[in-house]
mmCIF file of C-alpha atoms in Angstrom:
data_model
loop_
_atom_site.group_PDB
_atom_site.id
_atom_site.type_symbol
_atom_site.label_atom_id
_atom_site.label_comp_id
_atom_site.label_asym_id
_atom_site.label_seq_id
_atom_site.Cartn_x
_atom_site.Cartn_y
_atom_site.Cartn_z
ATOM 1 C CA UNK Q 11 60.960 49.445 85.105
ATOM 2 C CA UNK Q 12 59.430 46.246 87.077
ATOM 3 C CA UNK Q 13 57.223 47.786 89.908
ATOM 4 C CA UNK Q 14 57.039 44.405 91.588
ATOM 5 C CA UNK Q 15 60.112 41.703 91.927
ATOM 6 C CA UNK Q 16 59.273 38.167 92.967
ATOM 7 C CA UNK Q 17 61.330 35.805 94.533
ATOM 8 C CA UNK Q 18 62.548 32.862 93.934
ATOM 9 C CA UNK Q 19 62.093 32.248 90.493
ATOM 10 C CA UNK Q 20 61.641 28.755 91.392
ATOM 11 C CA UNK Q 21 60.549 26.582 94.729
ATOM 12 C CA UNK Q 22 61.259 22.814 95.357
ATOM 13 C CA UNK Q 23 59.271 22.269 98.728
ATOM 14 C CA UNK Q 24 58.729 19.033 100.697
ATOM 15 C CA UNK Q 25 55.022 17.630 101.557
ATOM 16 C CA UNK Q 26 54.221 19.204 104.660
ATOM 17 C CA UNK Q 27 55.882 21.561 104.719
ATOM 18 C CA UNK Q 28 55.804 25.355 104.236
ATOM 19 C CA UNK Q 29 56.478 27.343 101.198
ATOM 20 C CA UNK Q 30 57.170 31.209 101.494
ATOM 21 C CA UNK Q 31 57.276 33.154 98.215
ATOM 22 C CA UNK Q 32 58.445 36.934 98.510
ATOM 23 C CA UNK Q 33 57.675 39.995 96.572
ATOM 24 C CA UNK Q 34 58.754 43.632 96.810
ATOM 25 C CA UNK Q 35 57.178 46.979 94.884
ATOM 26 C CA UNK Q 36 58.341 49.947 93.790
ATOM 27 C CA UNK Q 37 55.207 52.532 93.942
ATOM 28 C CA UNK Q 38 53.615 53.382 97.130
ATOM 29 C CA UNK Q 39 50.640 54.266 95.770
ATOM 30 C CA UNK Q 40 49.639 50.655 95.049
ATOM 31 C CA UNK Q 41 46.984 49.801 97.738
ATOM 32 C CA UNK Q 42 45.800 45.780 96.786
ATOM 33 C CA UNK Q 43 47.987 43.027 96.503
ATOM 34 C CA UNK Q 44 46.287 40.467 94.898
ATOM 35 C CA UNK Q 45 48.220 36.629 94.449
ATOM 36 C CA UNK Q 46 47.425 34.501 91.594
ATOM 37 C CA UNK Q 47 47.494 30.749 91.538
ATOM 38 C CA UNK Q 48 48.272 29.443 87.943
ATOM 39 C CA UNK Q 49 48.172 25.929 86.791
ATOM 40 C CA UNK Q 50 49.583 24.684 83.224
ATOM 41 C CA UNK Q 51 47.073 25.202 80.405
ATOM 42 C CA UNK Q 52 44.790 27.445 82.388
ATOM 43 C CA UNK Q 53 44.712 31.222 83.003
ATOM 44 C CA UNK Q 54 45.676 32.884 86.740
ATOM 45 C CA UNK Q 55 42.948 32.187 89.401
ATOM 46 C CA UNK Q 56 42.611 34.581 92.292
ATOM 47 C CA UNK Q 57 44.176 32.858 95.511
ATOM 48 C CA UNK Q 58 44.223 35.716 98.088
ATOM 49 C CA UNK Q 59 44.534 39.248 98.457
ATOM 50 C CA UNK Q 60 45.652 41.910 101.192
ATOM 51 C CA UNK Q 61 44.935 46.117 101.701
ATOM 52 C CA UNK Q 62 48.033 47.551 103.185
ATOM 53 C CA UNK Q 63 45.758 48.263 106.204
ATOM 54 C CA UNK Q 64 46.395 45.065 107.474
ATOM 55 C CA UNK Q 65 49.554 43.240 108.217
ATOM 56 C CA UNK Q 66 48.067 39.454 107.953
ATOM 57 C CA UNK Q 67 45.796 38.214 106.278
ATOM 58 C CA UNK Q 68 45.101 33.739 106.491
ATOM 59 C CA UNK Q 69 42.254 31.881 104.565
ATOM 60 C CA UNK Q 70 42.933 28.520 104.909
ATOM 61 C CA UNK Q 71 46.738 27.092 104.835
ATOM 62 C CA UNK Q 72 47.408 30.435 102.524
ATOM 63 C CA UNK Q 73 48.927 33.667 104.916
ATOM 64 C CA UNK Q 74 49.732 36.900 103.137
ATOM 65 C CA UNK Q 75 52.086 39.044 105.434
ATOM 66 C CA UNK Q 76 52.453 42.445 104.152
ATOM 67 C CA UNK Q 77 55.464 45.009 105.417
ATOM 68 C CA UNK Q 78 54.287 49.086 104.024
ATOM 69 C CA UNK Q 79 57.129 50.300 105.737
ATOM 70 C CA UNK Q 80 59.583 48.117 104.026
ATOM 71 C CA UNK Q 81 57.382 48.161 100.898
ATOM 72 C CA UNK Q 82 57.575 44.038 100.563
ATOM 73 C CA UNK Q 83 54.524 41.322 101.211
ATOM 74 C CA UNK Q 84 54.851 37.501 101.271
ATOM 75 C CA UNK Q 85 52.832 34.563 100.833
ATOM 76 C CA UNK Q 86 53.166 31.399 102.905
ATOM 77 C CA UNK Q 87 51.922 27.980 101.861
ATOM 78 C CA UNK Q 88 51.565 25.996 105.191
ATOM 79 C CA UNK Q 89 51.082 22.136 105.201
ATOM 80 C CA UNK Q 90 52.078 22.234 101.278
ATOM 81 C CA UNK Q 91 50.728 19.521 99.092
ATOM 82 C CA UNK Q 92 51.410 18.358 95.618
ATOM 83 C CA UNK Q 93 48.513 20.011 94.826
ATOM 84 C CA UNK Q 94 49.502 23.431 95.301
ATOM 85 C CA UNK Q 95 52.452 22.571 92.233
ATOM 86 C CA UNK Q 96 51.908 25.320 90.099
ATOM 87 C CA UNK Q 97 53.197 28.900 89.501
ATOM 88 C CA UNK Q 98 52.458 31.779 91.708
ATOM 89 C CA UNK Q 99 52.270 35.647 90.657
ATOM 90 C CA UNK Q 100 52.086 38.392 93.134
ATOM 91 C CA UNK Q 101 50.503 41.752 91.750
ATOM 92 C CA UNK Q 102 49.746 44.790 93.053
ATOM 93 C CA UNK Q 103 47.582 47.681 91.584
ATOM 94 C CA UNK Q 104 45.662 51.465 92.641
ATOM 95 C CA UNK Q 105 42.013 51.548 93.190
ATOM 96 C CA UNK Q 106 41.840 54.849 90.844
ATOM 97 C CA UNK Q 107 43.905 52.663 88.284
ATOM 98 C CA UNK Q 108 42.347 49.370 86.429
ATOM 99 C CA UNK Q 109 45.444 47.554 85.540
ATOM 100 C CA UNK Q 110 47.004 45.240 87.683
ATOM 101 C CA UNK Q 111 50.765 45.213 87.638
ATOM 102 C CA UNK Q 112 51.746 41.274 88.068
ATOM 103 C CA UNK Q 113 55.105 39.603 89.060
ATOM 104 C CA UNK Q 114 57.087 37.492 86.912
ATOM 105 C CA UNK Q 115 55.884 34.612 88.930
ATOM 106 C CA UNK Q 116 57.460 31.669 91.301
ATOM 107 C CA UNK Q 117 57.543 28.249 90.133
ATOM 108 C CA UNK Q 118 56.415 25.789 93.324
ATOM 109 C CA UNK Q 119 57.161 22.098 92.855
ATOM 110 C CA UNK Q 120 55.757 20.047 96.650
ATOM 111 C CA UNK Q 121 57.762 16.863 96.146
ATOM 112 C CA UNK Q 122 54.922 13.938 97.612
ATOM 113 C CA UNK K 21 27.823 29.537 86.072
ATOM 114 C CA UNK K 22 29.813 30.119 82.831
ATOM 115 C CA UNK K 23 33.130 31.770 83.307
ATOM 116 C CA UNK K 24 35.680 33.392 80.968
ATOM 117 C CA UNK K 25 35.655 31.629 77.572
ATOM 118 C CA UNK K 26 38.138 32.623 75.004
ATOM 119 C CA UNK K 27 38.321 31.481 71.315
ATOM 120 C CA UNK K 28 40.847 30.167 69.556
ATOM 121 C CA UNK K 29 42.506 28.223 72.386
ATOM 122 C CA UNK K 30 45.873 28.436 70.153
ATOM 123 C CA UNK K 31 46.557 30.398 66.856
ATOM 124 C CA UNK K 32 49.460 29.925 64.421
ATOM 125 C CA UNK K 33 50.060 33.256 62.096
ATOM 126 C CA UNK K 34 52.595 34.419 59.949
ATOM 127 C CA UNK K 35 54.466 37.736 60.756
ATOM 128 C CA UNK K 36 52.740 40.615 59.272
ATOM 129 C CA UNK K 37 49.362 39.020 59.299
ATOM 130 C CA UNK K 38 46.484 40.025 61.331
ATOM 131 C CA UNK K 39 44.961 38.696 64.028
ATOM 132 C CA UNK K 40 41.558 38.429 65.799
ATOM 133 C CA UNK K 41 40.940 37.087 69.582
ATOM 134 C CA UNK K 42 37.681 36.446 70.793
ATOM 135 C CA UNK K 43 36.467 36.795 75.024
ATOM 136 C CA UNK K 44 32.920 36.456 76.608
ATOM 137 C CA UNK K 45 32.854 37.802 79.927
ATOM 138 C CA UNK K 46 31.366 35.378 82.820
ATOM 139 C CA UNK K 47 28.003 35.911 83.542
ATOM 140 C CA UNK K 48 26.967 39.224 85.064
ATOM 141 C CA UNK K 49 30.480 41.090 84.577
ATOM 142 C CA UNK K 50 30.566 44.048 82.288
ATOM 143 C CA UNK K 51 34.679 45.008 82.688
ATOM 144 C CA UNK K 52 37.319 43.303 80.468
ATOM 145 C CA UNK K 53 40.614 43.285 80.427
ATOM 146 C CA UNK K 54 43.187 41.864 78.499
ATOM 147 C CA UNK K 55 46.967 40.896 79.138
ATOM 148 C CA UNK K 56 49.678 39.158 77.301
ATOM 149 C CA UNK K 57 51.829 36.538 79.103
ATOM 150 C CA UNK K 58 54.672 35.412 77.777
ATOM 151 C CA UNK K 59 56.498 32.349 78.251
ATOM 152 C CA UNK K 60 58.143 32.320 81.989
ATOM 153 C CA UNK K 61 56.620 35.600 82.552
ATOM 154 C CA UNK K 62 53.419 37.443 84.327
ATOM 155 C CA UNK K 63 50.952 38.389 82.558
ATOM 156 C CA UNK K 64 51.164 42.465 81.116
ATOM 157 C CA UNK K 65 48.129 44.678 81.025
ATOM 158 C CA UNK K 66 47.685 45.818 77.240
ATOM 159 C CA UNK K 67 43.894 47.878 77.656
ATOM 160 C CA UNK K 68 40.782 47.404 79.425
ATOM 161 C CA UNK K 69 37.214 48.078 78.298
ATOM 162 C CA UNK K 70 33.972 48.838 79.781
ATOM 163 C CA UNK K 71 30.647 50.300 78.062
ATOM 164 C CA UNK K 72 32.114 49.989 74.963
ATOM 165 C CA UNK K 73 34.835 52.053 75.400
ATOM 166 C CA UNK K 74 38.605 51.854 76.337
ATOM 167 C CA UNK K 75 39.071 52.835 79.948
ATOM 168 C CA UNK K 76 42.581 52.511 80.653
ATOM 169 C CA UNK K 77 45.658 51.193 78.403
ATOM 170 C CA UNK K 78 48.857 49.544 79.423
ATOM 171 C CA UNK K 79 52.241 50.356 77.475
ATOM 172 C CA UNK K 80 51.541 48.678 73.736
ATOM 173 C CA UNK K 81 51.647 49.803 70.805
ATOM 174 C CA UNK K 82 49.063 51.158 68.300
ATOM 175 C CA UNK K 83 49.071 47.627 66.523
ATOM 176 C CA UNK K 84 46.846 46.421 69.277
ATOM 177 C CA UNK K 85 43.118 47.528 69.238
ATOM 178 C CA UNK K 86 40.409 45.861 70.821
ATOM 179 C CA UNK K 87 36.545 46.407 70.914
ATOM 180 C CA UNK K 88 33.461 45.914 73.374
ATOM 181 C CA UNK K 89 29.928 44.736 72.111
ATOM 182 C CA UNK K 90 26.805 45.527 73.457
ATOM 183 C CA UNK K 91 26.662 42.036 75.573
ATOM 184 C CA UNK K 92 30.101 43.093 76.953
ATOM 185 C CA UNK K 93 31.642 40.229 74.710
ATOM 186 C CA UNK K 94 35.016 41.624 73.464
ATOM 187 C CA UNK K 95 38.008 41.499 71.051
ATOM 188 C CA UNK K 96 41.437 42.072 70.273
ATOM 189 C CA UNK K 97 43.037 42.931 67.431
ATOM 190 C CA UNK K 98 46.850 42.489 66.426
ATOM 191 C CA UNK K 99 48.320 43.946 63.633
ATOM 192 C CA UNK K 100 51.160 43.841 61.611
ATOM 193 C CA UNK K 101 52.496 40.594 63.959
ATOM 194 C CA UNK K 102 55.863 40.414 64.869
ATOM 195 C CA UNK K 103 57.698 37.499 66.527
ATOM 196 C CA UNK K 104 57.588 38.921 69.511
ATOM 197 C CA UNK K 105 53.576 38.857 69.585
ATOM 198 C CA UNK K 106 54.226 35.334 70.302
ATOM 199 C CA UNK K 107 52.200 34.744 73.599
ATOM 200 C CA UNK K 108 49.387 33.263 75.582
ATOM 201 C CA UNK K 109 46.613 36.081 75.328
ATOM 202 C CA UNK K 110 44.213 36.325 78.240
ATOM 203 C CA UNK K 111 40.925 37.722 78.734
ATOM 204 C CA UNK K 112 39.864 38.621 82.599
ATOM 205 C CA UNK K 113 36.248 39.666 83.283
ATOM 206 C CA UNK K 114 35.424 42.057 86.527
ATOM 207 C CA UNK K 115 32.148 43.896 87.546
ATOM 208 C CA UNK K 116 33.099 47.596 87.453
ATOM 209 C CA UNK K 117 36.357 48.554 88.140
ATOM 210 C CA UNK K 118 38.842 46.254 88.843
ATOM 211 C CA UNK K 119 40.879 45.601 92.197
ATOM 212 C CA UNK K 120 40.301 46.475 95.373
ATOM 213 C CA UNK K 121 36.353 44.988 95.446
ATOM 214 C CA UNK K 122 35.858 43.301 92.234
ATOM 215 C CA UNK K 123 39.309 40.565 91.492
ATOM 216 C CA UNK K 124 39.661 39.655 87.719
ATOM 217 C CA UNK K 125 38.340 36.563 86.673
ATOM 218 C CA UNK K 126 41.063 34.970 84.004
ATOM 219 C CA UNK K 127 40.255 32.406 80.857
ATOM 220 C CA UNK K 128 42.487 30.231 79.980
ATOM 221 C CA UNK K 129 44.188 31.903 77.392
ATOM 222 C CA UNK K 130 44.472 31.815 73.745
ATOM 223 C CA UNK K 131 47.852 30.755 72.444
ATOM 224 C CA UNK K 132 49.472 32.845 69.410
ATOM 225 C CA UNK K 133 52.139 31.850 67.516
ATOM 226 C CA UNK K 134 53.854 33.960 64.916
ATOM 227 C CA UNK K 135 56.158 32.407 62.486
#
């Protein structure tokens, strides 16, 4: 049973502009939603993350927007860069639980 | 600062070998994790350990064991390798327990191969 779907499987985005990468989970228990930045060769960095008490959440050009009652949170990339190529995993996990359940991840090619 | 460091950085074994993965913590975290990623997919909690001991363990078998030293260095242990062990292997350090306050610092991964 996945307990989070991402979508799109992949993402062809041009410079400038934005890129919007959705995920939905299963168990409403889950109370951080963390998203990972991953870049070939190297293991998932921490980009942002979002409580459920909250609704938006922007550091930088990165926006998480996060829906409880529809059980669904997004991230947008605004002013994307071919620097942000790279694949993208949403997760989501309890605080009384350690493991965090990831995504099967977005693929995000910014065409320069 | 050193941060996650994992060793090997890729591994070539034969099925029903044995295998060993090494993971030092960065500096100050006493929490590990690992997860197996395979190809095109996100990474898959297999156990956690802190003070020595294994907290909390994701849906693998028995084959994989792991172990936490006294400078919260750690390993993991494959046995009996099947094709399907075939993955990148990562290690992700945290101070206490993981989440909400303390995010999981990833290494880059050690790369198995089974053959």
């Amino acid at each position: 049973q996945q307990q989070v779907k991402q979508s799109p499987q992949s993402l062809i985005v041009q410079k400038g502009g934005i890129s919007i990468i959705n995920c939905a989970y299963e168990n409403t228990a889950f109370d951080y939603f963390p998203w990972y930045q991953q870049f070939p060769g190297k293991g998932p960095a921490l980009l942002i993350a979002i409580r459920p008490d909250v609704s938006e959440k922007k550091e930088g050009r990165f926006t998480i927007s996060f829906n409880k009652s529809a059980k669904q949170f997004s991230l947008h990339i605004m002013d994307s860069q071919p620097g942000d190529s790279a694949t993208y995993f949403c997760a989501a996990s309890r605080f009384i639980d350690d493991k965090i359940i990831f995504g099967k991840g977005t693929r995000l090619h910014i065409l320069p | 600062d050193a941060g996650v460091t994992q060793s090997p950085t890729h591994l070539i074994k034969t099925r029903g070998q044995q295998v060993t993965l090494r993971c030092s913590p960065k500096s100050g975290h006493d929490t590990v994790s690992w997860y197996q990623q395979a190809l095109g997919q996100g990474p898959q909690f297999i156990f956690q350990y802190y003070e020595e001991e294994e907290r909390q363990r994701g849906n693998f078998p028995d084959r994989f064991s792991g172990h936490q030293f006294p400078n919260y260095s750690s390993e993991l242990n494959v046995n009996a390798l099947l094709l399907g062990d075939s993955a990148l292997y990562l290690c992700a350090s945290s101070l206490g327990r993981t989440g909400t306050e303390q995010p999981l610092h990833f290494g880059n991964g050690t790369r198995l191969t089974v053959t």
